[in-house]
């Protein structure tokens, strides 16, 4: 339980930022606006209107530690709270004993090599890491006696008849393969609709056995698919997988008439969304992942968000001592093993003093590849991402932190950074090359930790990193986190960013630190914040400490701000599933895990289904 306090101290999550460097030229991109009815305008640039909107992103956050010198030192690899034996291991001086964090795995870790970095045994690549999603064998149970399985119902082979789009939206490619001629190493945006004639899948195609048939049921409503909204749609669930999706009127011909008749009639204009996926979340329901001590505390935070439709979630930690990070990672890895969490995100400790946010500056240190490897070992393959200040020594480069993450099955996330434009452009080019060379990357792209927050705001004489992130994303590179809760960012900024870079390059997150918390003062280690009547978690000096929303709130706010619902949902489901490397999550399609969020017409949760079962 988070300690409740009567008084508070300092710190902040978003601050005023130091200026960057020289301005950059407008970059080509893809512009998609509602009034263009989903059509792409190639070669769109950051025009004057868009630049003006982006400049409005600067907020009144205060600076944390901007004038304080780095207590560790940019060139130093000394780690706070680490014993001399551990530090010797970092330096490769003690090659027979690993760091304490490896003891939880029943063995030791030898650290050696360039810059004291051990050749970490890369965790086995998981197409669907263990969040409990159905593997090939589980999906096969939907069509147990047939080899056709779910592939027979993918688009172009046998999905429901052409769906009716209520709103304009971007199309996308479901494949992570790099097409010929694509030198970026990232998925291309599909600009052509599948014009092949489609047929309605039938029950005989599924070859569902009698036991599976008795477990089937249907959900009706306005079904939000990756490309459209089926006005009178139905989703048939068999076990923990989706067996059929289409118009309710087609269900009888497909052999699902009984299930449709038994389903509730959607007279309340309800929506059926895929289960949402939050890849940046510090906790909720009075519990915070950086301070949890037991599995029960972890699950209280998980369930607070799950009941609001976030069926998969990554637990985010903050800057702390290496000993604390190892302890938390080991606990969270246990919960990941149980399938209750989708992974672990380390937001620090390799961040910048000038934009530390709610991070504890006393534990910020220079990028250390050896510690990075140790945290990945303790995480047992569940480390999804680590936020790094890419301008710092050993963050990038051969055997640096970014390369260590990618080779170990995680991704670097640029954020809480003091970087200027030139440093950012160099790092973005370098990270693309790293992904191209990686044998089994978790995702084909790196990310930006909450774009606009925790970095210098754009200025026409000192552009900082923001324009570089936008330009790279517009070219199919980096994916940008956006806290579209209406508090961290003005909704107009979220919409403008969407119009500039498209839905494939945006992932909505909550950065939750206080979702479900009551009013009062709280302590998280040495970081303190207060929640008032407006439900905002604030630092003593008035800056934001983090988010207080659930992910469905971000979807609702962003949709109300002008983003088509199909795309707003995709940014909170399809894109994060791709980042996690989980092909069975994120969209409502045949063969995928039966994770659904049913909402009313105002996108307020009514019912949550995870792995085919209702969440109470």
XYZ file of C-alpha atoms in Angstrom:
616
model
C 0.000 0.000 0.000
C 1.310 3.457 -0.807
C 2.129 5.411 2.333
C -0.249 8.300 2.830
C 1.302 11.519 4.082
C 0.186 14.740 5.677
C 2.919 16.837 4.097
C 4.736 16.813 0.815
C 8.105 17.493 -0.736
C 9.254 18.238 -4.272
C 9.741 16.732 -7.731
C 7.853 16.809 -11.005
C 7.085 14.694 -14.034
C 6.958 17.328 -16.738
C 9.091 20.442 -16.562
C 10.208 23.416 -18.480
C 13.014 22.251 -20.663
C 16.321 23.717 -21.744
C 16.606 24.875 -25.351
C 17.747 22.506 -28.068
C 19.771 23.323 -31.156
C 19.329 24.537 -34.725
C 15.981 24.255 -36.521
C 15.362 21.425 -38.953
C 13.791 21.539 -42.375
C 10.224 20.285 -42.838
C 10.176 16.553 -43.394
C 7.928 14.602 -45.730
C 5.220 12.602 -44.045
C 1.665 11.354 -44.315
C -1.191 13.671 -43.526
C -4.555 12.164 -42.649
C -7.414 14.382 -41.602
C -11.094 13.627 -41.055
C -12.137 15.926 -43.872
C -10.017 13.953 -46.329
C -12.114 10.848 -45.651
C -9.172 8.632 -44.863
C -7.143 9.540 -47.974
C -3.398 10.016 -47.594
C -1.611 13.075 -48.832
C 1.956 11.968 -49.448
C 4.675 14.521 -49.087
C 2.778 16.484 -46.451
C 5.134 18.648 -44.400
C 5.141 20.356 -41.050
C 3.455 23.481 -42.339
C 3.041 26.758 -40.498
C -0.312 25.788 -39.023
C 0.986 22.476 -37.742
C 4.120 24.085 -36.349
C 2.037 26.632 -34.492
C -0.030 23.836 -32.997
C 3.052 21.946 -31.935
C 4.559 25.029 -30.330
C 1.457 25.179 -28.142
C 2.582 21.916 -26.535
C 4.823 23.779 -24.096
C 3.262 23.669 -20.635
C 3.848 25.322 -17.294
C 5.663 22.401 -15.737
C 8.572 23.213 -13.471
C 12.157 22.138 -13.963
C 13.568 19.380 -11.773
C 17.271 19.560 -11.159
C 18.038 21.705 -14.205
C 20.592 23.740 -12.279
C 21.998 20.872 -10.241
C 25.151 19.102 -11.398
C 24.895 15.373 -12.075
C 26.031 13.814 -8.769
C 27.199 10.734 -10.605
C 28.929 12.463 -13.523
C 28.328 11.897 -17.208
C 31.425 9.716 -17.649
C 31.129 7.740 -14.438
C 29.763 4.211 -14.230
C 29.533 4.264 -10.435
C 26.164 2.986 -9.277
C 24.468 4.243 -6.137
C 23.832 1.715 -3.377
C 25.894 -1.034 -5.006
C 28.466 -2.845 -2.923
C 32.116 -2.838 -3.934
C 31.831 -6.480 -4.973
C 28.914 -5.638 -7.242
C 30.749 -2.688 -8.717
C 33.775 -4.895 -9.378
C 31.442 -7.227 -11.241
C 30.207 -4.307 -13.364
C 33.809 -3.516 -14.266
C 34.533 -7.139 -15.143
C 36.919 -7.485 -12.177
C 35.026 -10.307 -10.520
C 34.100 -12.681 -13.290
C 33.171 -15.630 -11.127
C 30.313 -14.014 -9.234
C 27.274 -12.237 -10.656
C 25.238 -9.414 -9.209
C 22.759 -10.070 -6.454
C 19.832 -9.842 -8.812
C 20.828 -13.072 -10.560
C 20.489 -15.068 -7.350
C 16.755 -15.117 -7.763
C 17.268 -17.191 -10.891
C 19.145 -19.899 -9.060
C 22.493 -19.047 -10.636
C 25.098 -16.400 -11.219
C 25.850 -14.051 -14.063
C 29.359 -13.416 -15.328
C 29.916 -9.911 -16.617
C 32.761 -9.432 -19.022
C 33.577 -8.038 -22.426
C 33.514 -4.537 -23.856
C 32.847 -1.903 -21.198
C 32.313 -4.681 -18.671
C 29.325 -6.061 -20.606
C 28.669 -9.756 -20.491
C 27.483 -11.665 -23.545
C 23.992 -11.979 -22.115
C 22.132 -15.087 -23.086
C 19.282 -13.651 -25.061
C 15.900 -14.751 -23.733
C 14.055 -16.931 -26.233
C 12.093 -14.755 -28.631
C 8.391 -14.867 -27.983
C 5.943 -14.067 -30.686
C 3.463 -13.794 -27.857
C 5.271 -13.325 -24.487
C 3.444 -14.821 -21.561
C 0.515 -12.577 -20.892
C -1.577 -15.721 -21.157
C -2.550 -15.169 -24.777
C -3.439 -18.315 -26.725
C -0.525 -19.825 -28.596
C -0.860 -21.709 -31.888
C -2.031 -24.801 -30.027
C -4.666 -22.838 -28.138
C -5.961 -21.073 -31.212
C -6.118 -24.461 -32.916
C -8.734 -25.574 -30.390
C -11.243 -23.334 -32.122
C -10.911 -25.591 -35.158
C -9.664 -28.709 -33.390
C -10.525 -31.270 -36.062
C -9.538 -29.183 -39.039
C -6.220 -27.948 -40.408
C -7.820 -24.776 -41.708
C -7.918 -23.214 -38.224
C -8.274 -19.481 -37.961
C -6.210 -18.644 -41.046
C -9.175 -19.426 -43.288
C -10.973 -16.400 -41.965
C -8.344 -13.710 -42.273
C -9.071 -10.873 -44.637
C -8.930 -11.839 -48.279
C -9.659 -15.499 -47.533
C -12.930 -15.673 -45.712
C -13.851 -12.888 -43.374
C -17.287 -11.397 -43.054
C -18.666 -9.425 -45.963
C -17.258 -5.928 -46.514
C -17.729 -3.901 -43.376
C -19.334 -0.490 -43.097
C -17.049 2.310 -42.016
C -18.680 4.966 -39.897
C -15.647 7.229 -39.849
C -12.632 7.897 -42.037
C -9.478 6.238 -40.794
C -6.049 5.072 -41.847
C -5.453 1.651 -43.293
C -2.519 -0.335 -42.077
C -0.455 -3.417 -42.696
C -0.910 -6.323 -40.279
C 2.486 -7.698 -41.246
C 5.790 -6.816 -39.735
C 7.611 -7.988 -42.832
C 9.660 -5.408 -44.660
C 8.574 -5.143 -48.305
C 11.086 -5.055 -51.119
C 12.642 -1.640 -51.459
C 11.835 -0.633 -47.896
C 15.115 0.360 -46.344
C 13.700 1.618 -43.067
C 13.262 -1.816 -41.507
C 9.759 -0.928 -40.298
C 6.274 -1.918 -41.485
C 4.956 -0.047 -44.471
C 1.518 1.537 -44.419
C -0.888 -0.294 -46.656
C -2.381 2.160 -49.118
C -4.494 -0.325 -51.072
C -7.732 -1.908 -49.988
C -8.248 -5.616 -50.563
C -10.661 -5.754 -53.473
C -10.976 -9.549 -53.626
C -14.476 -10.912 -53.236
C -15.097 -12.032 -49.696
C -17.355 -14.762 -48.437
C -19.052 -15.403 -45.113
C -17.274 -18.079 -43.036
C -19.539 -20.875 -41.866
C -19.580 -23.190 -38.891
C -18.527 -26.070 -41.112
C -15.371 -24.162 -41.995
C -14.466 -23.937 -38.333
C -14.994 -27.665 -37.718
C -15.748 -26.849 -34.084
C -16.306 -29.948 -31.974
C -19.333 -30.376 -29.766
C -17.537 -29.435 -26.559
C -16.294 -26.193 -28.071
C -19.785 -25.488 -29.387
C -21.281 -25.655 -25.913
C -18.748 -23.058 -24.732
C -19.623 -20.585 -27.476
C -21.415 -17.318 -26.967
C -21.816 -14.071 -28.877
C -21.401 -10.374 -28.128
C -23.391 -7.905 -30.194
C -22.958 -4.186 -30.739
C -21.081 -1.706 -32.884
C -17.928 -3.757 -33.356
C -14.735 -1.722 -33.800
C -12.372 -3.661 -36.075
C -8.918 -2.531 -37.234
C -10.376 -0.797 -40.293
C -14.045 -0.103 -39.672
C -17.063 -0.198 -37.396
C -19.664 -2.900 -38.016
C -22.887 -1.110 -37.123
C -24.857 -4.259 -36.262
C -21.936 -6.519 -35.520
C -21.355 -9.708 -33.629
C -18.316 -11.410 -32.129
C -18.570 -15.144 -31.454
C -16.266 -16.459 -28.728
C -15.231 -20.098 -28.381
C -13.197 -20.824 -25.284
C -10.559 -18.091 -25.023
C -10.449 -17.214 -28.728
C -12.529 -15.296 -31.251
C -14.278 -17.749 -33.585
C -16.239 -15.407 -35.841
C -16.702 -11.677 -36.521
C -19.229 -10.087 -38.855
C -22.650 -8.606 -39.411
C -25.284 -10.085 -37.118
C -27.456 -10.778 -40.149
C -24.734 -13.035 -41.560
C -24.452 -15.140 -38.412
C -27.295 -17.519 -39.278
C -25.778 -18.401 -42.634
C -22.442 -18.891 -40.895
C -23.999 -21.348 -38.429
C -24.059 -19.096 -35.359
C -27.766 -18.293 -35.276
C -28.308 -19.760 -31.798
C -25.511 -17.698 -30.298
C -26.832 -14.501 -31.855
C -30.366 -15.139 -30.590
C -29.034 -15.751 -27.079
C -26.924 -12.568 -27.064
C -28.153 -9.304 -25.593
C -29.669 -7.006 -28.188
C -27.470 -3.885 -28.651
C -30.327 -1.383 -28.497
C -28.225 0.932 -26.330
C -25.794 1.669 -29.195
C -22.988 -0.012 -27.320
C -19.494 -0.400 -28.763
C -17.477 -3.609 -28.774
C -13.761 -2.759 -28.620
C -10.693 -4.981 -28.443
C -9.177 -5.210 -24.988
C -6.887 -2.218 -24.479
C -3.134 -2.529 -23.890
C -1.209 -0.037 -21.738
C 2.589 -0.208 -22.130
C 3.386 2.637 -19.702
C 1.598 2.313 -16.366
C 2.943 2.846 -12.845
C -0.088 1.525 -10.976
C -3.597 2.204 -9.741
C -6.145 1.329 -7.104
C -3.944 2.731 -4.287
C -0.908 0.652 -5.335
C 2.199 1.679 -7.286
C 4.523 -0.782 -8.999
C 7.701 1.043 -7.899
C 6.802 0.419 -4.249
C 4.930 -2.909 -4.211
C 6.221 -5.665 -1.939
C 3.760 -8.499 -2.588
C 1.915 -10.135 -5.457
C -1.383 -9.057 -3.887
C -0.367 -5.413 -4.149
C 0.592 -5.878 -7.798
C -2.758 -7.455 -8.587
C -4.713 -4.655 -6.905
C -3.129 -2.218 -9.347
C -3.648 -4.578 -12.280
C -7.318 -5.190 -11.510
C -8.092 -1.491 -11.132
C -7.160 -0.986 -14.787
C -8.465 -4.345 -15.995
C -11.975 -3.550 -14.760
C -11.839 -0.458 -16.978
C -10.958 -2.443 -20.094
C -7.148 -2.593 -20.032
C -6.830 -6.344 -20.471
C -3.035 -6.303 -20.941
C -0.655 -4.022 -19.089
C 3.066 -3.390 -18.726
C 4.233 -2.471 -15.220
C 6.478 0.607 -15.244
C 9.165 1.249 -12.650
C 10.937 4.553 -11.985
C 14.503 5.544 -11.211
C 15.730 3.882 -8.014
C 18.824 2.166 -6.681
C 19.945 -0.966 -8.542
C 19.065 -3.097 -5.530
C 15.481 -1.791 -5.482
C 15.109 -2.167 -9.247
C 16.233 -5.787 -9.066
C 13.848 -6.587 -6.234
C 10.860 -5.026 -8.007
C 11.746 -6.626 -11.332
C 11.942 -10.077 -9.795
C 8.514 -9.701 -8.173
C 6.938 -8.337 -11.336
C 8.535 -11.113 -13.420
C 6.738 -13.657 -11.226
C 3.422 -11.978 -12.027
C 4.359 -11.924 -15.725
C 5.039 -15.661 -15.542
C 1.478 -16.096 -14.268
C 0.143 -14.237 -17.321
C -1.258 -11.329 -15.313
C 1.178 -8.722 -16.669
C 2.419 -8.243 -20.230
C 5.916 -7.140 -19.224
C 8.129 -4.677 -17.363
C 9.199 -1.161 -18.349
C 12.147 0.563 -16.661
C 11.613 4.328 -16.795
C 15.153 5.037 -15.662
C 17.679 5.132 -14.088
C 19.527 6.344 -17.214
C 17.610 9.604 -17.626
C 18.652 13.260 -17.730
C 18.896 15.491 -14.685
C 17.416 18.460 -16.549
C 14.191 16.626 -17.417
C 13.983 14.080 -14.624
C 10.271 14.625 -13.968
C 9.093 12.609 -10.978
C 12.314 10.574 -11.042
C 14.492 10.715 -7.930
C 17.615 12.690 -9.007
C 19.682 11.057 -6.266
C 19.510 7.720 -8.095
C 19.942 8.941 -11.664
C 23.163 7.566 -13.128
C 25.042 7.412 -16.394
C 23.984 4.653 -18.822
C 25.480 1.344 -17.713
C 25.206 -1.623 -20.125
C 26.235 -4.058 -17.363
C 23.375 -2.994 -15.096
C 21.043 -3.113 -18.092
C 21.998 -6.737 -18.697
C 21.545 -7.554 -15.031
C 18.032 -6.081 -14.970
C 17.133 -8.068 -18.076
C 18.400 -11.262 -16.467
C 16.310 -10.630 -13.347
C 13.294 -9.835 -15.556
C 13.590 -13.291 -17.148
C 12.657 -12.179 -20.647
C 9.802 -9.926 -19.527
C 11.639 -6.611 -19.942
C 9.709 -4.821 -22.680
C 11.417 -1.426 -22.708
C 13.754 0.951 -20.917
C 13.592 4.745 -21.080
C 16.998 6.304 -21.778
C 18.419 9.779 -22.307
C 20.012 9.005 -25.654
C 22.496 11.898 -25.527
C 24.419 10.404 -22.606
C 27.648 8.412 -23.090
C 27.117 4.648 -23.454
C 23.384 5.065 -24.130
C 24.031 4.499 -27.826
C 26.979 3.071 -29.739
C 28.455 -0.450 -29.877
C 27.627 -2.462 -26.758
C 25.725 0.530 -25.370
C 22.441 0.361 -23.494
C 20.249 0.608 -26.615
C 22.049 -2.237 -28.377
C 22.013 -4.317 -25.188
C 18.248 -3.901 -24.927
C 17.539 -4.823 -28.543
C 19.808 -7.871 -28.468
C 18.148 -9.013 -25.240
C 14.590 -8.831 -26.571
C 13.601 -5.367 -25.311
C 13.382 -1.945 -26.933
C 14.949 1.427 -26.128
C 12.544 4.272 -25.475
C 13.906 7.811 -25.839
C 12.704 10.149 -23.116
C 13.397 12.257 -20.025
C 16.134 13.713 -22.186
C 18.174 16.906 -22.467
C 19.081 16.080 -26.093
C 19.105 18.638 -28.871
C 18.016 18.096 -32.476
C 21.392 16.940 -33.805
C 21.893 14.401 -31.029
C 18.383 13.074 -31.559
C 18.745 12.692 -35.320
C 21.998 10.772 -34.888
C 20.457 8.445 -32.295
C 17.388 7.764 -34.445
C 19.511 6.763 -37.420
C 21.632 4.551 -35.223
C 18.709 2.762 -33.615
C 17.199 1.969 -37.024
C 20.446 0.252 -38.003
C 20.389 -1.702 -34.750
C 16.928 -3.069 -35.482
C 17.928 -4.025 -39.020
C 20.872 -6.019 -37.680
C 18.985 -7.650 -34.790
C 18.150 -11.319 -35.282
C 15.055 -11.554 -33.084
C 13.854 -8.091 -32.019
C 10.733 -7.918 -29.898
C 9.417 -5.074 -32.069
C 10.598 -3.546 -35.345
C 10.667 -0.045 -33.846
C 11.888 1.933 -30.867
C 9.561 4.269 -28.983
C 9.494 7.759 -27.496
C 8.511 7.956 -23.831
C 5.500 10.316 -23.652
C 6.325 12.657 -26.558
C 6.365 16.382 -25.571
C 6.567 15.559 -21.845
C 9.993 15.196 -20.265
C 11.916 16.934 -23.061
C 12.585 20.426 -24.432
C 9.528 21.956 -26.130
C 9.948 22.893 -29.812
C 11.098 26.430 -30.531
C 11.748 28.020 -33.904
C 15.354 28.832 -33.018
C 15.993 25.910 -30.666
C 13.935 22.999 -32.013
C 15.025 20.369 -29.494
C 14.170 16.693 -30.048
C 10.440 16.898 -30.794
C 10.627 17.732 -34.513
C 13.207 14.992 -35.026
C 10.925 12.448 -33.394
C 7.994 13.582 -35.552
C 10.029 13.499 -38.763
C 11.358 10.025 -38.042
C 7.906 8.748 -37.136
C 6.420 10.231 -40.316
C 8.929 8.142 -42.263
C 7.797 4.942 -40.562
C 10.453 4.920 -37.855
C 9.962 5.542 -34.175
C 6.603 5.099 -32.407
C 5.525 7.975 -30.165
C 3.788 7.517 -26.833
C 1.113 10.132 -26.206
C -0.608 10.715 -22.859
C -3.837 11.879 -24.469
C -5.719 12.382 -21.206
C -6.468 16.066 -21.821
C -4.155 17.009 -18.940
C -0.632 16.172 -20.081
C -1.386 17.326 -23.625
C -3.975 19.583 -25.151
C -6.260 17.396 -27.323
C -5.389 19.594 -30.306
C -1.742 18.528 -30.001
C -2.769 14.871 -30.011
C -4.938 15.359 -33.106
C -2.261 17.357 -34.934
C 0.354 14.708 -34.189
C -2.018 12.045 -35.513
C -2.527 14.038 -38.708
C 1.224 14.387 -39.168
C 2.449 10.856 -38.497
C -0.629 8.601 -38.649
C -2.009 6.007 -36.303
C 0.677 3.375 -36.979
C 3.271 5.556 -35.233
C 1.233 6.488 -32.140
C 0.666 4.476 -28.995
C -1.647 5.857 -26.331
C -0.485 5.407 -22.724
C -1.682 6.536 -19.315
C 1.588 6.989 -17.388
C -0.777 6.195 -14.535
C 0.397 6.914 -11.044
C -2.906 7.704 -9.362
C -5.782 6.014 -11.220
C -8.309 4.963 -8.616
C -6.576 6.887 -5.801
C -8.558 8.884 -3.256
C -7.830 12.525 -2.450
C -4.877 13.075 -0.165
C -1.094 13.202 0.052
C 1.024 10.192 -0.841
C 4.637 9.100 -0.714
C 6.456 6.973 -3.264
C 9.955 6.581 -1.873
C 11.388 10.087 -1.829
C 8.796 11.349 -4.312
C 5.644 12.903 -2.908
C 2.448 14.030 -4.583
C -1.021 15.209 -3.687
C -4.368 14.401 -5.265
C -6.957 17.138 -5.037
C -10.564 17.496 -6.108
C -9.592 17.622 -9.777
C -8.043 14.127 -9.389
C -4.678 15.303 -10.717
C -1.535 13.984 -9.012
C 0.528 17.106 -8.376
C 3.993 17.737 -7.001
C 4.313 20.346 -4.202
C 5.457 22.985 -6.699
C 2.382 22.321 -8.852
C 3.801 20.171 -11.668
C 2.237 16.897 -12.748
C 3.536 13.771 -11.027
C 2.010 11.422 -13.593
C -1.343 10.309 -14.957
C -4.618 9.572 -13.209
C -6.607 8.177 -16.150
C -7.466 4.712 -17.370
C -6.668 3.933 -20.992
C -10.304 4.069 -22.108
C -10.343 7.671 -20.818
C -7.427 8.456 -23.149
C -9.283 6.867 -26.074
C -12.442 8.840 -25.293
C -10.634 12.158 -24.890
C -8.630 11.682 -28.085
C -11.715 10.693 -30.055
C -13.604 13.718 -28.771
C -10.602 15.800 -29.819
C -10.988 14.767 -33.454
C -9.362 11.363 -34.007
C -11.680 8.811 -35.668
C -12.748 6.151 -33.199
C -11.300 3.293 -35.249
C -7.876 4.877 -35.093
C -8.098 6.053 -31.484
C -8.864 2.465 -30.461
C -6.084 1.097 -32.669
C -3.549 3.391 -30.966
C -4.547 1.814 -27.638
C -4.702 -1.795 -28.822
C -3.200 -2.705 -32.203
C -0.058 -0.564 -31.950
C 0.884 -1.598 -28.387
C 0.330 -5.249 -29.330
C 2.878 -4.799 -32.117
C 5.338 -3.163 -29.721
C 4.974 -6.094 -27.321
C 5.394 -8.587 -30.160
C 2.044 -10.204 -29.348
C 0.293 -11.178 -32.557
C -2.745 -12.693 -30.818
C -3.737 -9.446 -29.063
C -4.875 -5.978 -30.033
C -7.638 -6.406 -32.610
C -10.998 -8.105 -33.027
C -10.183 -10.751 -35.619
C -10.781 -14.481 -35.953
C -8.240 -16.579 -34.087
C -7.148 -13.795 -31.733
C -7.467 -13.931 -27.975
C -10.977 -13.115 -26.789
C -10.194 -9.859 -24.984
C -13.055 -7.392 -25.371
C -14.261 -4.148 -23.845
C -17.955 -3.363 -24.189
C -18.827 0.288 -23.629
C -21.893 2.472 -23.853
C -22.341 5.061 -26.586
C -20.133 7.480 -24.600
C -17.293 4.944 -24.306
C -17.967 4.218 -20.639
C -17.134 0.599 -19.710
C -20.071 -1.781 -19.349
C -18.394 -5.179 -19.514
C -14.851 -6.523 -19.807
C -13.949 -9.950 -21.184
C -10.447 -11.393 -20.916
C -9.526 -14.738 -22.442
C -13.193 -15.356 -23.027
C -14.225 -14.837 -19.401
C -15.952 -11.880 -17.749
C -13.956 -9.689 -15.394
C -15.867 -8.976 -12.213
